[in-house]
PDB file of C-alpha atoms and ligand atoms in Angstrom:
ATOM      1  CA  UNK A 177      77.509 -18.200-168.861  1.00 46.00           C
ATOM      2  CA  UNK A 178      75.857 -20.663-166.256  1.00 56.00           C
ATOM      3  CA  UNK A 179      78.603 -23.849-166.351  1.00 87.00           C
ATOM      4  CA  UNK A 180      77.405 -26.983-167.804  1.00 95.00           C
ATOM      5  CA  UNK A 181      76.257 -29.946-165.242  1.00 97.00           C
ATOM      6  CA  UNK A 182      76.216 -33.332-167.084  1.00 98.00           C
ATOM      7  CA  UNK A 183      73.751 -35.537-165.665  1.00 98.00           C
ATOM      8  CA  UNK A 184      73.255 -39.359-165.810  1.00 98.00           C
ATOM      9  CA  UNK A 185      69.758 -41.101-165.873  1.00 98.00           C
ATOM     10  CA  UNK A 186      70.275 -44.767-165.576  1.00 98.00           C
ATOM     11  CA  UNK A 187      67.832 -46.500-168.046  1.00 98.00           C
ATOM     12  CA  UNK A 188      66.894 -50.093-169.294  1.00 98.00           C
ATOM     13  CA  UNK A 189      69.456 -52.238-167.739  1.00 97.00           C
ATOM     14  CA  UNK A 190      72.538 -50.079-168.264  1.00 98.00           C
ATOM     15  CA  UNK A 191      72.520 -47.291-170.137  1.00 98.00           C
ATOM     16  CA  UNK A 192      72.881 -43.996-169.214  1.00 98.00           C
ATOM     17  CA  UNK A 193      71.155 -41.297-170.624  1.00 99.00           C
ATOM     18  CA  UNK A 194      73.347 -37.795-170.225  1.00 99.00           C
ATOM     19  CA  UNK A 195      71.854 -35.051-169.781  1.00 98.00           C
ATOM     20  CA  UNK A 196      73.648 -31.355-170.143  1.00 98.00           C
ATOM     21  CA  UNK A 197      72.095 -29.076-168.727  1.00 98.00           C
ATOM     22  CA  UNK A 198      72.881 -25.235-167.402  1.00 97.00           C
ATOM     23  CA  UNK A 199      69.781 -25.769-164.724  1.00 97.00           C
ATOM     24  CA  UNK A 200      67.715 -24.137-167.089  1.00 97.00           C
ATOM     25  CA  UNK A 201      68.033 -25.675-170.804  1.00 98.00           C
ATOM     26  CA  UNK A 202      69.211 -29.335-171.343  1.00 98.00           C
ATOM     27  CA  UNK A 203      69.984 -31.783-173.800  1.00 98.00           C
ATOM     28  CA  UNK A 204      69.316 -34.951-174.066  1.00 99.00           C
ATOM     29  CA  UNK A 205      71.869 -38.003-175.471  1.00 99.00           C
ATOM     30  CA  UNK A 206      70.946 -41.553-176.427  1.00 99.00           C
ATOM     31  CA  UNK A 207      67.415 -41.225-174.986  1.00 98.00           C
ATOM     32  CA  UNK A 208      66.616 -44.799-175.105  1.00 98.00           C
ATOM     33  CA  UNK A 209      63.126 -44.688-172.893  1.00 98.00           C
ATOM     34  CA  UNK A 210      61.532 -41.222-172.275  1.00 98.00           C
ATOM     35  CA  UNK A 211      60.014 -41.723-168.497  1.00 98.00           C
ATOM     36  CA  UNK A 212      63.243 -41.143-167.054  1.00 98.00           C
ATOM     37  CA  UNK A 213      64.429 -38.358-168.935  1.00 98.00           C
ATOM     38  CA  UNK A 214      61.141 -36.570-168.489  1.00 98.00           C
ATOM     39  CA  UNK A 215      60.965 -37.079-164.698  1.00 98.00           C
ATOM     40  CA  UNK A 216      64.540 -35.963-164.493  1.00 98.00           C
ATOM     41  CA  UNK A 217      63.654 -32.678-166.093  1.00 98.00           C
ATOM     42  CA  UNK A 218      60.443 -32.542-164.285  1.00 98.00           C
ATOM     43  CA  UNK A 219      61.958 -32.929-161.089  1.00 98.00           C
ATOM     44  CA  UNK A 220      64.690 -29.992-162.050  1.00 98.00           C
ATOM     45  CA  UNK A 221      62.363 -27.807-163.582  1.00 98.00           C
ATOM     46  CA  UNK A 222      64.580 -27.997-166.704  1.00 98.00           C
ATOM     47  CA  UNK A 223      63.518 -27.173-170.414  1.00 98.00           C
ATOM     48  CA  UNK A 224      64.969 -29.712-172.754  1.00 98.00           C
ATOM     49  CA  UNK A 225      66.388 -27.887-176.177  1.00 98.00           C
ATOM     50  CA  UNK A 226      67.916 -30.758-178.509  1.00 98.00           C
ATOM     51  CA  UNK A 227      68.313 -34.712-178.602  1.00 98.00           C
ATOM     52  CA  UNK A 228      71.729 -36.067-179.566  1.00 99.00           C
ATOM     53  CA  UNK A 229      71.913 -39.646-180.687  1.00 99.00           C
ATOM     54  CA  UNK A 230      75.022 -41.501-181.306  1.00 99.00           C
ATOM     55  CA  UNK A 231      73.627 -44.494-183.547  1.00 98.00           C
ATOM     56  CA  UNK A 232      70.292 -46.066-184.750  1.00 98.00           C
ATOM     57  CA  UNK A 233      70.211 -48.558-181.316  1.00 98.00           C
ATOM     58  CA  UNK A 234      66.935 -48.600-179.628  1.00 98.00           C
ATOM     59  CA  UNK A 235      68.243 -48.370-176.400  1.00 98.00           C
ATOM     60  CA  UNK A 236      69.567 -45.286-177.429  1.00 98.00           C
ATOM     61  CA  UNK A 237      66.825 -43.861-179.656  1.00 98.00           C
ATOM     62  CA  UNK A 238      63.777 -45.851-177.893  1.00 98.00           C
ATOM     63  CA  UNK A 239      62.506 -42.935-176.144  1.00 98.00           C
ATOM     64  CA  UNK A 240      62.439 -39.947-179.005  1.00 98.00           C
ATOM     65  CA  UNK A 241      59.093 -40.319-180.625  1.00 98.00           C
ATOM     66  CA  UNK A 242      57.373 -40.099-176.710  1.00 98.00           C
ATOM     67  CA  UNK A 243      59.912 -37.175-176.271  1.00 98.00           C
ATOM     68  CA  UNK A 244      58.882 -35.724-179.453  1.00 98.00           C
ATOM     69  CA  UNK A 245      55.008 -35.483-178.493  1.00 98.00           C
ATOM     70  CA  UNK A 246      55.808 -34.073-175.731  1.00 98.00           C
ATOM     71  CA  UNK A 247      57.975 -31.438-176.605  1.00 98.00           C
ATOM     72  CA  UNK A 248      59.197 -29.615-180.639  1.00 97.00           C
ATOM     73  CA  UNK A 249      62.894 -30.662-179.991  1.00 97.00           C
ATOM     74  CA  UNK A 250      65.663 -30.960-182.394  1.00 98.00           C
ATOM     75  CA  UNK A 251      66.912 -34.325-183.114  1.00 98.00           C
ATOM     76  CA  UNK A 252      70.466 -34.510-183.897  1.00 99.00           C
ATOM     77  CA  UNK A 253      71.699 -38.155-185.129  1.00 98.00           C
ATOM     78  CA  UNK A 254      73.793 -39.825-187.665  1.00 98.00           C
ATOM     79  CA  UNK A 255      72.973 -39.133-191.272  1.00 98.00           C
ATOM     80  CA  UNK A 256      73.848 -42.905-192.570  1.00 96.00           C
ATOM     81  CA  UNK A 257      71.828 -44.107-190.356  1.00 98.00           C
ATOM     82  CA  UNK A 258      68.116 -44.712-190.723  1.00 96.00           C
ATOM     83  CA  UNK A 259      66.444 -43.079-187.721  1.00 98.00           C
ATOM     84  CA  UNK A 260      62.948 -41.743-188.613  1.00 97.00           C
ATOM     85  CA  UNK A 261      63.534 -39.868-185.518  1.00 98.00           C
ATOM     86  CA  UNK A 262      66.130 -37.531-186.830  1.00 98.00           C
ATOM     87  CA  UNK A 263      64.664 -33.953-188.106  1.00 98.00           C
ATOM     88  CA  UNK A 264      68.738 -32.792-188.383  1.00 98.00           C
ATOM     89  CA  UNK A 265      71.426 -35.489-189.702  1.00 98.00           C
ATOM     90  CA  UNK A 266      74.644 -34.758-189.047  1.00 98.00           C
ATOM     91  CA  UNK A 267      78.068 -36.167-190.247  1.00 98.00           C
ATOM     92  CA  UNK A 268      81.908 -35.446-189.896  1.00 98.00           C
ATOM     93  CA  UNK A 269      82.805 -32.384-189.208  1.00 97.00           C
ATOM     94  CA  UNK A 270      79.693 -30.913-188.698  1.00 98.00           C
ATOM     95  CA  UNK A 271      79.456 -28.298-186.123  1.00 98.00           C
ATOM     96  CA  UNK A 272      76.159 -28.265-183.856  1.00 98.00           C
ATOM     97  CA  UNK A 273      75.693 -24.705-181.856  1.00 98.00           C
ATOM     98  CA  UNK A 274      73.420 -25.586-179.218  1.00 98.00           C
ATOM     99  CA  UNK A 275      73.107 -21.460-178.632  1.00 93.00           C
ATOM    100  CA  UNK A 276      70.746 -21.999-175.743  1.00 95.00           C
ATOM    101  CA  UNK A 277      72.994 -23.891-173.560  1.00 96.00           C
ATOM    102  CA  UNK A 278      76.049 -21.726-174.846  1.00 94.00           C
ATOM    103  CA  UNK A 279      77.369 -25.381-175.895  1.00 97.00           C
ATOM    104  CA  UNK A 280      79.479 -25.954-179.016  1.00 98.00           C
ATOM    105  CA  UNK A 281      79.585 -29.917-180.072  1.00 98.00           C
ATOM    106  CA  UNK A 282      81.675 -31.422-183.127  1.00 98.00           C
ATOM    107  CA  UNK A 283      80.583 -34.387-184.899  1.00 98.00           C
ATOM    108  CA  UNK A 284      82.550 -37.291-184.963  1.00 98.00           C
ATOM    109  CA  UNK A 285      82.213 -40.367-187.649  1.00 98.00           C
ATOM    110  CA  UNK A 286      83.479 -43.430-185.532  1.00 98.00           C
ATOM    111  CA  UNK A 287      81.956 -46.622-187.636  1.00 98.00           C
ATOM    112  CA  UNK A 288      81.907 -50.024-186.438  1.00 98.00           C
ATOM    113  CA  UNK A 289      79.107 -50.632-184.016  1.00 98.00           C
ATOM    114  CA  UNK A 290      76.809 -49.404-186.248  1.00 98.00           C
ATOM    115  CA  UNK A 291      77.504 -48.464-189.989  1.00 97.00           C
ATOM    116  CA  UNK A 292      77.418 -44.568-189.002  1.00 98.00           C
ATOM    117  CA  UNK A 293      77.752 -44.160-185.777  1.00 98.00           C
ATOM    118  CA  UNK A 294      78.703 -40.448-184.624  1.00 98.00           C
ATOM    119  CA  UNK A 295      79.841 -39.447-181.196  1.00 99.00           C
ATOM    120  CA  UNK A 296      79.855 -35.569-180.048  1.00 99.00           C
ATOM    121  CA  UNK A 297      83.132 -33.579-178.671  1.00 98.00           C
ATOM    122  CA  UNK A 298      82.910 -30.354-176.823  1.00 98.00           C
ATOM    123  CA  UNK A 299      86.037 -28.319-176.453  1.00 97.00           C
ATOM    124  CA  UNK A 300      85.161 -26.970-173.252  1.00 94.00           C
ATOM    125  CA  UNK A 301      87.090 -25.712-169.841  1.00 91.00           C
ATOM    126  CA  UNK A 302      88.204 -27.542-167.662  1.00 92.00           C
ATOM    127  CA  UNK A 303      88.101 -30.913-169.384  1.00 95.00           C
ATOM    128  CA  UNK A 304      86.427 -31.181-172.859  1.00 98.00           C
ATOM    129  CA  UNK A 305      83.837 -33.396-173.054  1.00 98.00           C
ATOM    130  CA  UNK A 306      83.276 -36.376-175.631  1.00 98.00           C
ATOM    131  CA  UNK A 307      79.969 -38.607-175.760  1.00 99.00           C
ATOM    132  CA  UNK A 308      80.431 -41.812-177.633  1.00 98.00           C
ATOM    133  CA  UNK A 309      77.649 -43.914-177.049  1.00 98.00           C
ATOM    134  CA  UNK A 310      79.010 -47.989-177.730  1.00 98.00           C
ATOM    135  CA  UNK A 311      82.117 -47.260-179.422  1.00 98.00           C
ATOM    136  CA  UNK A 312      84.480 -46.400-176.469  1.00 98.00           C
ATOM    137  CA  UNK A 313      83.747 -47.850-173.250  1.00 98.00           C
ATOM    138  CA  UNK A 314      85.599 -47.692-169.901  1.00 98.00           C
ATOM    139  CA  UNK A 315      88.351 -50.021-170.015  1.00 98.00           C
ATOM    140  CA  UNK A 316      86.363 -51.558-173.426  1.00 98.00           C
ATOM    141  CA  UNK A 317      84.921 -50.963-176.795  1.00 98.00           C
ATOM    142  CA  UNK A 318      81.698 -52.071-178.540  1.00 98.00           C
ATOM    143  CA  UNK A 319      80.620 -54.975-180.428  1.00 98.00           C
ATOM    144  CA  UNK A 320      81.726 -55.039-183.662  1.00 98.00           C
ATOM    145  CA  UNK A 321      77.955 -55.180-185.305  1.00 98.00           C
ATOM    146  CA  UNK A 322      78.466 -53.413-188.688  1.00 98.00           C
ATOM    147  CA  UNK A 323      81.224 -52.350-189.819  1.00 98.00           C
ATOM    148  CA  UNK A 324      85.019 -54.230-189.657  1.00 98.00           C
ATOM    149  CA  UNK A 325      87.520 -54.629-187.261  1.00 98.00           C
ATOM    150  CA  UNK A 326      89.556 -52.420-189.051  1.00 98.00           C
ATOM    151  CA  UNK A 327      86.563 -49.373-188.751  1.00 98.00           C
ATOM    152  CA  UNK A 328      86.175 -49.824-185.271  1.00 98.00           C
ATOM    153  CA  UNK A 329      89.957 -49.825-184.885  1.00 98.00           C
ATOM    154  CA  UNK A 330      90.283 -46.602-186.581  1.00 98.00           C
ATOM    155  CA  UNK A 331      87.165 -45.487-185.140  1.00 98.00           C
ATOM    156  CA  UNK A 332      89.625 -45.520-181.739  1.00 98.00           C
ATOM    157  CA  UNK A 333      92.368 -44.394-182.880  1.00 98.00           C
ATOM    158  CA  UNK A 334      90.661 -41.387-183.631  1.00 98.00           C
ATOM    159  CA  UNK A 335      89.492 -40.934-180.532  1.00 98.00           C
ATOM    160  CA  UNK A 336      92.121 -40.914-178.484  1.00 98.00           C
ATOM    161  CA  UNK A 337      94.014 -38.384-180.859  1.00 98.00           C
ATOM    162  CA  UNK A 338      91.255 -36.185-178.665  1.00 98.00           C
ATOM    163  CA  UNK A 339      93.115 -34.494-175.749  1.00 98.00           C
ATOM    164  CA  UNK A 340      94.138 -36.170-172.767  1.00 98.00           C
ATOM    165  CA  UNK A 341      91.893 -34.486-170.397  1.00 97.00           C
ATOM    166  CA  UNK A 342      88.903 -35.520-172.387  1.00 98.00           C
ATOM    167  CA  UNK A 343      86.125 -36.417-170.015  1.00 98.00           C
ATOM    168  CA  UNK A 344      84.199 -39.832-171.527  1.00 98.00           C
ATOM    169  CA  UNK A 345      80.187 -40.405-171.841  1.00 98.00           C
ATOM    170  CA  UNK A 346      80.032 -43.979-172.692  1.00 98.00           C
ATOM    171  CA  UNK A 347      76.167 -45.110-172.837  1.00 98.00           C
ATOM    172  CA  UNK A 348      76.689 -48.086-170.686  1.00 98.00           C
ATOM    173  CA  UNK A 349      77.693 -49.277-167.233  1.00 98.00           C
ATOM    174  CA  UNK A 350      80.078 -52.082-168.561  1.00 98.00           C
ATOM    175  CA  UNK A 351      83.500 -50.947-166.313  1.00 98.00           C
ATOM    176  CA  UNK A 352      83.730 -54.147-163.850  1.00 98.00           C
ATOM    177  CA  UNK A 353      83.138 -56.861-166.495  1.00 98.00           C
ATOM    178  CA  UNK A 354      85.439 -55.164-168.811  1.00 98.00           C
ATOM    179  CA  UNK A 355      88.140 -54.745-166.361  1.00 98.00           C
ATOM    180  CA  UNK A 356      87.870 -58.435-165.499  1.00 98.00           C
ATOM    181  CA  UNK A 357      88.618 -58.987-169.221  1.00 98.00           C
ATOM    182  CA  UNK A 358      91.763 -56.615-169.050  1.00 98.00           C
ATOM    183  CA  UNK A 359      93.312 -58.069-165.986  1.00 98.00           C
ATOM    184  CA  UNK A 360      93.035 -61.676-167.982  1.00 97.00           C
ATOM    185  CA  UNK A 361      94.869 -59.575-171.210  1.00 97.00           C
ATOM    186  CA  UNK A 362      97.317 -57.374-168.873  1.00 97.00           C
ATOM    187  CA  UNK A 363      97.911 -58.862-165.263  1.00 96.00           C
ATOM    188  CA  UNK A 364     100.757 -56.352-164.428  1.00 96.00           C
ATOM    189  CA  UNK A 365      99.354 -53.109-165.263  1.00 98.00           C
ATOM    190  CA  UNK A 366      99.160 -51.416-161.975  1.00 98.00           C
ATOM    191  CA  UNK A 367      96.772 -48.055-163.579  1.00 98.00           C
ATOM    192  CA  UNK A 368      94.463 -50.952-164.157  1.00 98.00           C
ATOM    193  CA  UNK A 369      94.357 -52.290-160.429  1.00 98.00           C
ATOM    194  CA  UNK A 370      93.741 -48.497-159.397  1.00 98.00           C
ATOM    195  CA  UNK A 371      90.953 -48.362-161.793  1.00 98.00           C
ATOM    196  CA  UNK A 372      89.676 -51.614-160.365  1.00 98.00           C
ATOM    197  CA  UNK A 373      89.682 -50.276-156.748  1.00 98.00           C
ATOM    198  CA  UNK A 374      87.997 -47.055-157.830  1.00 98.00           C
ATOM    199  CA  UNK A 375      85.683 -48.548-159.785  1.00 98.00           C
ATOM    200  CA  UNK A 376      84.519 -50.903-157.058  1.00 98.00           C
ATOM    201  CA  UNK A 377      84.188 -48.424-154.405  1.00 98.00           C
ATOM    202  CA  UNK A 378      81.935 -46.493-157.099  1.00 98.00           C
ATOM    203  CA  UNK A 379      79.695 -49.633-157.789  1.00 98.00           C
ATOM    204  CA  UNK A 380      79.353 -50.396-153.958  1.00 98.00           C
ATOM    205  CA  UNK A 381      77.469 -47.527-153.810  1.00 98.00           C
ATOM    206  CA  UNK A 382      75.385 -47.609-156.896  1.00 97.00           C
ATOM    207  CA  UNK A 383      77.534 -44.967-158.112  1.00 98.00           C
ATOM    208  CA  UNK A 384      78.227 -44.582-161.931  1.00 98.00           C
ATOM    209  CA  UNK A 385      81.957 -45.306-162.832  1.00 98.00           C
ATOM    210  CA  UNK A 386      81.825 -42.902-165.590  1.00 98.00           C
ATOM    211  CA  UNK A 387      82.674 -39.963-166.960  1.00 98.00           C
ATOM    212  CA  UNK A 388      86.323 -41.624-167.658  1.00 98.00           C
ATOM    213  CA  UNK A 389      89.085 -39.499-168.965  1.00 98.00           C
ATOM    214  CA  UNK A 390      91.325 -40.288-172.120  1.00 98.00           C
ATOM    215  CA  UNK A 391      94.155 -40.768-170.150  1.00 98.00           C
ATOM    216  CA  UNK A 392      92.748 -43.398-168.097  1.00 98.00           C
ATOM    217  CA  UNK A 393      91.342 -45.287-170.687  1.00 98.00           C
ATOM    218  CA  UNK A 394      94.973 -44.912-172.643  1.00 98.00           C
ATOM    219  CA  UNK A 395      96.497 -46.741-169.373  1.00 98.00           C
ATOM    220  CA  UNK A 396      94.166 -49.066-168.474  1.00 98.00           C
ATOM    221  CA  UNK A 397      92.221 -49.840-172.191  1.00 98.00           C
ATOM    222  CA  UNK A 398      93.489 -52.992-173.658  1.00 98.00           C
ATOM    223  CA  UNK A 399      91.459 -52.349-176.695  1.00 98.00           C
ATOM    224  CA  UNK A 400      93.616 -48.996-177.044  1.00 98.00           C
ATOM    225  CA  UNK A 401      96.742 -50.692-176.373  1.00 98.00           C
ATOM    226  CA  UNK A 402      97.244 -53.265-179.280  1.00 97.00           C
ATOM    227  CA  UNK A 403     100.515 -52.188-179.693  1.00 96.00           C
ATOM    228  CA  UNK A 404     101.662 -53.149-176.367  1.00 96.00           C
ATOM    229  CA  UNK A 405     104.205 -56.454-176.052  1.00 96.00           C
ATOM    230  CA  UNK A 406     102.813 -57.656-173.379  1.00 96.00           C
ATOM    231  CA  UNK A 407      98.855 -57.632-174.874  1.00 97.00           C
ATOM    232  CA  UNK A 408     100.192 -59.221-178.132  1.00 97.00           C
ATOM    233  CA  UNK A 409     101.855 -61.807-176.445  1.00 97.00           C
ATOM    234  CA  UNK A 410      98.683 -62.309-174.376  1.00 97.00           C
ATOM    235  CA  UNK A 411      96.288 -62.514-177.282  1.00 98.00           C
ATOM    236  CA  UNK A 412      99.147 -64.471-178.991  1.00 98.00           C
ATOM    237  CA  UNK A 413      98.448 -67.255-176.927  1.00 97.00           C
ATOM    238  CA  UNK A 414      94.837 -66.754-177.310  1.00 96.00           C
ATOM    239  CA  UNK A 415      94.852 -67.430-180.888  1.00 97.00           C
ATOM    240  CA  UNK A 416      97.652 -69.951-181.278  1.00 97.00           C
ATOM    241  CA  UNK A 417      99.721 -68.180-183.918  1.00 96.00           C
ATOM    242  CA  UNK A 418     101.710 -65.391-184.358  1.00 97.00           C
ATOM    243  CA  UNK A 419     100.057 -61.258-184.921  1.00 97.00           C
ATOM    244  CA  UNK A 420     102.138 -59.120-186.796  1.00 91.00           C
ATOM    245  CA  UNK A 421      99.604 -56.022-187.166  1.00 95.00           C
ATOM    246  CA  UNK A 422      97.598 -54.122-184.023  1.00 96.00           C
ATOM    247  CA  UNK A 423      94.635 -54.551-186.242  1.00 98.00           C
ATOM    248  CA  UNK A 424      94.766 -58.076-185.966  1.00 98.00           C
ATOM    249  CA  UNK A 425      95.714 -58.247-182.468  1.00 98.00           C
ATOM    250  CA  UNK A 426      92.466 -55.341-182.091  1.00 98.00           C
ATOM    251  CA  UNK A 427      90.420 -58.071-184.369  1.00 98.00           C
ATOM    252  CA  UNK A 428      91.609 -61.187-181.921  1.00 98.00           C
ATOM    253  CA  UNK A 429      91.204 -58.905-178.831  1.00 98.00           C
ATOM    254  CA  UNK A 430      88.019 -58.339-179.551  1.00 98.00           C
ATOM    255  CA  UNK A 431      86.336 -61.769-180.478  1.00 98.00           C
ATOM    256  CA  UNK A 432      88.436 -62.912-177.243  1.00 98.00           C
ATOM    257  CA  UNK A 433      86.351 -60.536-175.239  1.00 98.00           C
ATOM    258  CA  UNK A 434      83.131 -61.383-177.159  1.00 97.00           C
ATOM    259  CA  UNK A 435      83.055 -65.255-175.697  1.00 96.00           C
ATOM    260  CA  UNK A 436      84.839 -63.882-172.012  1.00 94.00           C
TER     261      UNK A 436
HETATM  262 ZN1  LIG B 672      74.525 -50.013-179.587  1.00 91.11          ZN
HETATM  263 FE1  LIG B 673      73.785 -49.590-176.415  1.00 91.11          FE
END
């Protein structure tokens, strides 16, 4: 079995389109524009087999029906979610064998972005591999657009019961403005400041700060953290009155970072 390359093709302003690929067959996640993703492939002589997409977006689905002339793919996407694009809906617990690329992916309901957003989770060696379009972002989350803060709390929750070693596909280049946000929320957490250095030295040189790994995002996350003292306090103070439940402190958190 060739190992598995995972490939990121910067698109629109910041989204990254991953691409998996064993240098022969590839797939394709959150295409949201097409002439990228085909010169990639071009350029690596590489046959794309399936289309994964997270959630109904256009900057994630944009690029599918010029994909879709081009070549008889596949299109794997959320099934509450209307995407005229999607030939194969998918929900929890649904198992995808992409047999070409000798690649396994589980499907993951994670609502709150979108109604039904999905994200994709591949148990494979050495670090498993989880793509998660805007519901888990390095050192952030999405926008609550559709569903509760409650949903996209859970939604969370439920993804970092995924192992530690989890390697993270977020859709978008967001690390330095969210970690500006979680120094404001956690000042003292010294993972964070590591992740800041990193994360600068990556941008410097046009580098993507991503994948992340769970256990990074569990250190340095404040929107994984709720249940810290120190973040409560913080968004406490933010608010003006007293949170007794992480959901509410998520729900605070969160509209805090939306005006940021
Ligand atoms: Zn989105
Ligand atoms: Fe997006």
């Amino acid at each position: 079995m060739n190992s598995l390359q995972i490939h990121p093709v910067p698109a629109l302003r910041d989204n990254y389109i991953w691409i998996i690929h064993d240098a022969v067959h590839a797939a394709i996640v959150d295409p949201g524009d097409a002439l990228p993703v085909i010169s990639y492939l071009n350029s690596q002589q590489l046959q794309p087999v399936a289309i994964l997409i997270t959630h109904h977006h256009g900057d994630h689905t944009g690029g599918n029906l010029q994909l879709l002339k081009r070549f008889d793919l596949p299109v794997y996407g959320p099934l509450h979610e209307k995407i005229p694009t999607v030939n194969n809906p998918v929900r929890e617990g649904d198992r995808i064998q992409l047999a070409p690329l000798a690649l396994t992916l589980d499907v993951i309901e994670i609502s709150g972005h979108t109604r039904g957003h999905v994200a994709y989770f591949a148990a494979t060696q050495p670090n498993n591999l989880l793509f998660c379009g805007d519901t888990l972002f390095s050192c952030g989350c999405g926008r609550i657009f559709e569903g509760t803060p409650r949903q996209m709390y859970d939604a969370l929750r439920k993804l970092t019961s995924l192992p530690d070693n989890t390697l993270v596909y977020c859709a978008h280049e967001y690390t330095l403005g969210n970690i500006a946000f979680a120094r404001t929320v956690e000042p003292d957490n010294a993972d964070l400041r590591k992740l800041e250095q990193r994360a600068n030295q990556m941008r410097q040189q046009y580098l993507p700060t991503l994948p992340t790994d769970m256990a990074t995002e569990k250190a340095c996350n404040p929107f994984l953290r709720c249940q810290h003292s120190g973040i409560i306090r913080c968004v406490e103070q933010f608010t003006g009155r007293k949170l007794t439940d992480p959901v509410e402190v998520f729900a605070a958190l969160r509209e805090w970072k939306n005006i940021f």
